[in-house]
Short mmCIF file of C-alpha atoms in Angstrom, two decimals:
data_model
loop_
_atom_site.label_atom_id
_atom_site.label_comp_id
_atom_site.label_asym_id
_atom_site.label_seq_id
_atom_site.Cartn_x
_atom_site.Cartn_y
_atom_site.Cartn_z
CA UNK A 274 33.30 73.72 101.77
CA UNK A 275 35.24 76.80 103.50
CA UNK A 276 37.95 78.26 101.56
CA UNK A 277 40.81 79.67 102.87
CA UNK A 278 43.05 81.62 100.86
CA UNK A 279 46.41 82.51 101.17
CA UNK A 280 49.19 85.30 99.24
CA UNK A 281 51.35 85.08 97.86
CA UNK A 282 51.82 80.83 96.99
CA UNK A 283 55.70 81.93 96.61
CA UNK A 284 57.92 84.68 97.01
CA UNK A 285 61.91 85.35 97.17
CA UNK A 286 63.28 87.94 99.03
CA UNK A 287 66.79 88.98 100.06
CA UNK A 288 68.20 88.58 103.42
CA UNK A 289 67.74 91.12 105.93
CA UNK A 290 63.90 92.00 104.19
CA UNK A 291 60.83 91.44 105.52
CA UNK A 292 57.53 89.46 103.92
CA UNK A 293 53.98 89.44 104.74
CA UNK A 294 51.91 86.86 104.50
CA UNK A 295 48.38 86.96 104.33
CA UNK A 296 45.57 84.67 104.99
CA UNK A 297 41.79 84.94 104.41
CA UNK A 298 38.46 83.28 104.87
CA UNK A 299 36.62 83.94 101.47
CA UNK A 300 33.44 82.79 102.78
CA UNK A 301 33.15 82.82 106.74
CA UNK A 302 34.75 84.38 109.81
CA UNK A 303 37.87 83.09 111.55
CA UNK A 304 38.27 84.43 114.98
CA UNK A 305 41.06 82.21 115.01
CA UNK A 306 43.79 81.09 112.76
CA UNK A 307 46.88 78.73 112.85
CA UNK A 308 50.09 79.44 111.63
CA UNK A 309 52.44 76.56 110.39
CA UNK A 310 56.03 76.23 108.89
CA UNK A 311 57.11 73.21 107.34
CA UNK A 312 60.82 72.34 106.48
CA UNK A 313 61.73 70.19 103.48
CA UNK A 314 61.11 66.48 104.47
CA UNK A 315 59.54 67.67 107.49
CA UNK A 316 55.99 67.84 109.24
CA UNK A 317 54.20 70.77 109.75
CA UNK A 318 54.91 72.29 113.02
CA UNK A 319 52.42 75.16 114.80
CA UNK A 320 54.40 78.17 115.29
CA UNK A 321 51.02 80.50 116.60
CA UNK A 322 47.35 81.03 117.78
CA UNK A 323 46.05 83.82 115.85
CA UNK A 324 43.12 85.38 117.59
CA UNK A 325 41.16 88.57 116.30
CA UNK A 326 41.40 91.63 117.76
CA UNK A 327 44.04 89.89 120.63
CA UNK A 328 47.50 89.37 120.79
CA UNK A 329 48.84 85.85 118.91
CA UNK A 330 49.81 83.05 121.58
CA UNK A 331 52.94 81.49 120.10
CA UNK A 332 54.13 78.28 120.43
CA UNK A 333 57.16 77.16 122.49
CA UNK A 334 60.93 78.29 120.57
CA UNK A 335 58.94 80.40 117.95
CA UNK A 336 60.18 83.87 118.05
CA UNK A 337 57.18 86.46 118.51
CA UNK A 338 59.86 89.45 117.17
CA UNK A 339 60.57 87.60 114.25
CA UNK A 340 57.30 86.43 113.09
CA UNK A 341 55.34 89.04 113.73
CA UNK A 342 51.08 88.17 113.56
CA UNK A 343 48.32 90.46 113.32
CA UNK A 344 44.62 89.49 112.78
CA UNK A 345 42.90 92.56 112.47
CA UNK A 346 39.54 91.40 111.21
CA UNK A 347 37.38 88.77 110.99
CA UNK A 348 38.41 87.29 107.92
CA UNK A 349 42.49 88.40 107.74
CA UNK A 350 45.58 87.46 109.29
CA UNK A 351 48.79 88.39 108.53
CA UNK A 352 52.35 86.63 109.21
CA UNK A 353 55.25 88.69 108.67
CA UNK A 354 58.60 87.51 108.71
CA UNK A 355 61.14 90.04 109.70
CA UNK A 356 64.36 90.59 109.05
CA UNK A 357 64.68 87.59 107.09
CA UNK A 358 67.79 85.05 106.81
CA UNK A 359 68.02 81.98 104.81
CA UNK A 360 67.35 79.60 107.63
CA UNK A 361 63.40 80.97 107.75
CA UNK A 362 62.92 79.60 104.26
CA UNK A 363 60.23 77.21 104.37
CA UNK A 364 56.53 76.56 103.66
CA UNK A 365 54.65 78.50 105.58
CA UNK A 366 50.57 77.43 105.63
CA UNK A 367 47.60 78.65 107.80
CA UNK A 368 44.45 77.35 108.85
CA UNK A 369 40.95 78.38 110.02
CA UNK A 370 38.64 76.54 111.84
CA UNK A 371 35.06 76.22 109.83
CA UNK A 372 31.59 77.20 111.35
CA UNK A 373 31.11 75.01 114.03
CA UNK A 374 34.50 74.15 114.50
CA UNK A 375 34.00 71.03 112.21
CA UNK A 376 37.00 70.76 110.80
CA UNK A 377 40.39 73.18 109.93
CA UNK A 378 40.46 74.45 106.07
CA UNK A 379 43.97 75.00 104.80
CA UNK A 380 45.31 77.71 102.74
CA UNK A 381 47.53 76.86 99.76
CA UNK A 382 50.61 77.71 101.64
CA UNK A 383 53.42 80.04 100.90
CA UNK A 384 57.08 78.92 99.78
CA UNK A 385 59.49 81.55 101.13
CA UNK A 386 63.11 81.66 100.11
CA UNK A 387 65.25 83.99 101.50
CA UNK A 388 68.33 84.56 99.50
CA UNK B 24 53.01 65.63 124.84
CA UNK B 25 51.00 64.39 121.77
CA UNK B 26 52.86 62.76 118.86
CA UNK B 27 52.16 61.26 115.80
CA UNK B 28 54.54 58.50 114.13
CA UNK B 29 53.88 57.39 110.66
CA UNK B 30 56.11 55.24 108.21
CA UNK B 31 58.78 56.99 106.58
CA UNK B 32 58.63 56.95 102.98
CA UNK B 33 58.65 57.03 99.81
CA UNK B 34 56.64 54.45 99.16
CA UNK B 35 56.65 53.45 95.36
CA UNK B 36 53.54 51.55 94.15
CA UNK B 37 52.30 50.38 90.97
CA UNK B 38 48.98 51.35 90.31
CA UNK B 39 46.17 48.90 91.60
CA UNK B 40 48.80 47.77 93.91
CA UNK B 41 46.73 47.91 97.44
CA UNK B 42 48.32 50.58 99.92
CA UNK B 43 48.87 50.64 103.43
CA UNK B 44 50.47 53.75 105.20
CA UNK B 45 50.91 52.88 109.24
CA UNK B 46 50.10 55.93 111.86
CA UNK B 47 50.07 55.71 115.76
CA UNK B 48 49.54 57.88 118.05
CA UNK B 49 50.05 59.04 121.69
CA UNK B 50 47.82 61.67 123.47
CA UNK B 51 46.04 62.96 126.24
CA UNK B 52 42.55 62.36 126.63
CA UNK B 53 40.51 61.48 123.44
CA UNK B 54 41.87 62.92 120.44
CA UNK B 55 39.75 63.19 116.66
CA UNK B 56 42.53 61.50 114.15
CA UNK B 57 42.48 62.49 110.54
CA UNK B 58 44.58 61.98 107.43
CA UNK B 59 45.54 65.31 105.38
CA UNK B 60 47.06 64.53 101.48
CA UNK B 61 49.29 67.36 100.14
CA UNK B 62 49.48 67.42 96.06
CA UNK B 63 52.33 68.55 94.59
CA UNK B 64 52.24 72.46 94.88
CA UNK B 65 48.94 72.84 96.36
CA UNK B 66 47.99 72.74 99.91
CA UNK B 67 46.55 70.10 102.65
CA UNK B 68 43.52 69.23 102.43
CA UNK B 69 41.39 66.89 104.50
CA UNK B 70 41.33 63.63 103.38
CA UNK B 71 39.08 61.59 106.02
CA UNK B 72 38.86 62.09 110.06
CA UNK B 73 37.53 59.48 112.81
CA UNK B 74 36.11 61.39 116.07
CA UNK B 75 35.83 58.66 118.12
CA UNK B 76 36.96 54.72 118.90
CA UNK B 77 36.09 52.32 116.24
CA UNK B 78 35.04 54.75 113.81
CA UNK B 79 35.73 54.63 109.95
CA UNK B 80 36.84 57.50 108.18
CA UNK B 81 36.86 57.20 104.23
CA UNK B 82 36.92 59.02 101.08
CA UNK B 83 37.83 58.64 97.81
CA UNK B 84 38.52 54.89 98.27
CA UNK B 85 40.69 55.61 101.67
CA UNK B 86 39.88 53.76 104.14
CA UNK B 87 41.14 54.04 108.04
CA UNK B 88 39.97 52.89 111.50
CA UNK B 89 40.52 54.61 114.88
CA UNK B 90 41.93 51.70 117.21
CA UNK B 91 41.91 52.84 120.62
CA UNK B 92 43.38 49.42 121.40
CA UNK B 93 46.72 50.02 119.46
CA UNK B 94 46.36 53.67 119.02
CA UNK B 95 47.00 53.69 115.57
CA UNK B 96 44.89 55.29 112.51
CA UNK B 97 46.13 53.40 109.43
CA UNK B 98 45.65 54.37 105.69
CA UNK B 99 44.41 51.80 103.51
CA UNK B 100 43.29 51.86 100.05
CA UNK B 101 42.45 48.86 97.42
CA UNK B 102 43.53 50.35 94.47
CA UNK B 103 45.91 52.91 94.19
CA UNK B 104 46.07 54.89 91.06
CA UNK B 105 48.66 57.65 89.62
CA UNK B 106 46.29 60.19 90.53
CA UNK B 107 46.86 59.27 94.28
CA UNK B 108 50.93 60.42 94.43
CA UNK B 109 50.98 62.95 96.68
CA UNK B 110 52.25 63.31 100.51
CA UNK B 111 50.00 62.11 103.02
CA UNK B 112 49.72 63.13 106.70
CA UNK B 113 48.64 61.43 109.92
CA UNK B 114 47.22 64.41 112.65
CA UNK B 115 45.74 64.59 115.74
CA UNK B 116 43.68 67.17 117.41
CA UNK B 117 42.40 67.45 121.05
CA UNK B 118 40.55 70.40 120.53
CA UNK B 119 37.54 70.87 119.36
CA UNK B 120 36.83 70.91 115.67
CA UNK B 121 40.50 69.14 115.02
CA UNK B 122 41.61 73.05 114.85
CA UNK B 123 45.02 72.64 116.60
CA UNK B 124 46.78 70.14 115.07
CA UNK B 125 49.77 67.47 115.17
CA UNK B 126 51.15 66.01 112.38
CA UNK B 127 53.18 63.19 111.75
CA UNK B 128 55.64 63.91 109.47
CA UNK B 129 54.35 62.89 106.37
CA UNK B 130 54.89 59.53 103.88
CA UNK B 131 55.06 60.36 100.21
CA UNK B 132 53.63 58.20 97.85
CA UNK B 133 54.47 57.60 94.25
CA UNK B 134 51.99 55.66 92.17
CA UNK B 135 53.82 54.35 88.87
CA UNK B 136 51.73 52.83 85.73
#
């Protein structure tokens, strides 16, 4: 199947920092990916649309200066979290769609913690 | 808007012990359901999906039914080993390809020997 991979699986930072995120297709194109977050004890919740080469449609309440998305190529998009606080700590996860828009492959997620 | 309610857990089992996990659902049009298991530190991954009314999804032993009647998409499973803890997610998707999706929000389940 599709593999989607994402980096880094976990990473601390202080508060007031800023992380990237980054999610690939090893072995197909994504012209779109998804961005989720998911709290402790909570469901994953879509924060954006990433679409290559095109500005990210975000979803309703998700801050577009805060979580900044870029999906430069075909197989790469990026989720940076700016100017971090404690409250954005959470698993973040993307997703790609598969050829034929089958199914959605999963990265392996990333655990922020801002400290 | 679409939603997805599933039983809150945990839900403790002993192993062989037969497993049901309830999901229902409320959308627009005709949704594809699926059921997504999360492994302790690793990632979703796609457990079974139904596309259509009546269909069965299954895999590994899971087993669930799209009921258009009572739209639900329970998880059912005969035998439930240790192997099988792990957090398990009811989603919906009325896109194509199941690409945008809602979750429930997850039932963990913790198979004991």
């Amino acid at each position: 199947g599709a593999v989607v991979s994402q980096h880094p699986s976990w990473v601390i930072c202080k508060s007031g920092t800023s992380v990237k995120i980054e999610c690939r297709s090893l072995d197909f194109q994504a012209t779109t990916m998804f961005w989720y977050r998911q709290f402790p004890k909570q469901s994953l919740m879509l924060m954006a649309t990433s679409n290559e080469g095109s500005k990210a449609t975000y979803e309703q309440g998700v801050e577009k200066d805060k979580f900044l998305i870029n999906h430069a190529s075909l197989t790469l998009s990026t989720l940076t979290v700016t100017s971090a606080h404690p409250e954005d700590s959470s698993f973040y996860i993307c997703s790609a769609p598969g050829t034929g828009f089958t199914e959605a492959f999963f990265g392996q997620g990333t655990r922020l913690t801002v400290v | 808007g679409d939603s997805v309610t599933q039983m809150e857990g945990p839900v403790t089992l002993s192993e062989e012990a037969f497993l049901t996990i309830n999901c229902t659902y409320t959308a627009t049009g005709y949704p594809s359901l699926f059921w997504y298991v999360q492994y302790p530190g690793e990632g979703l991954q796609l457990l079974l999906k139904a596309t259509k009314a009546d269909d069965k999804g299954s895999n590994k032993g899971f087993e669930a039914t799209y009921r258009k009647e009572t739209t639900s998409f329970h998880l059912e499973k005969g035998s439930v080993q240790v192997s099988d803890s792990a957090v398990y997610f009811c989603a919906l998707s009325v896109t194509r390809g199941g690409n945008k999706l809602t979750f429930g929000t997850g039932t963990q389940l913790k198979v004991e020997l």
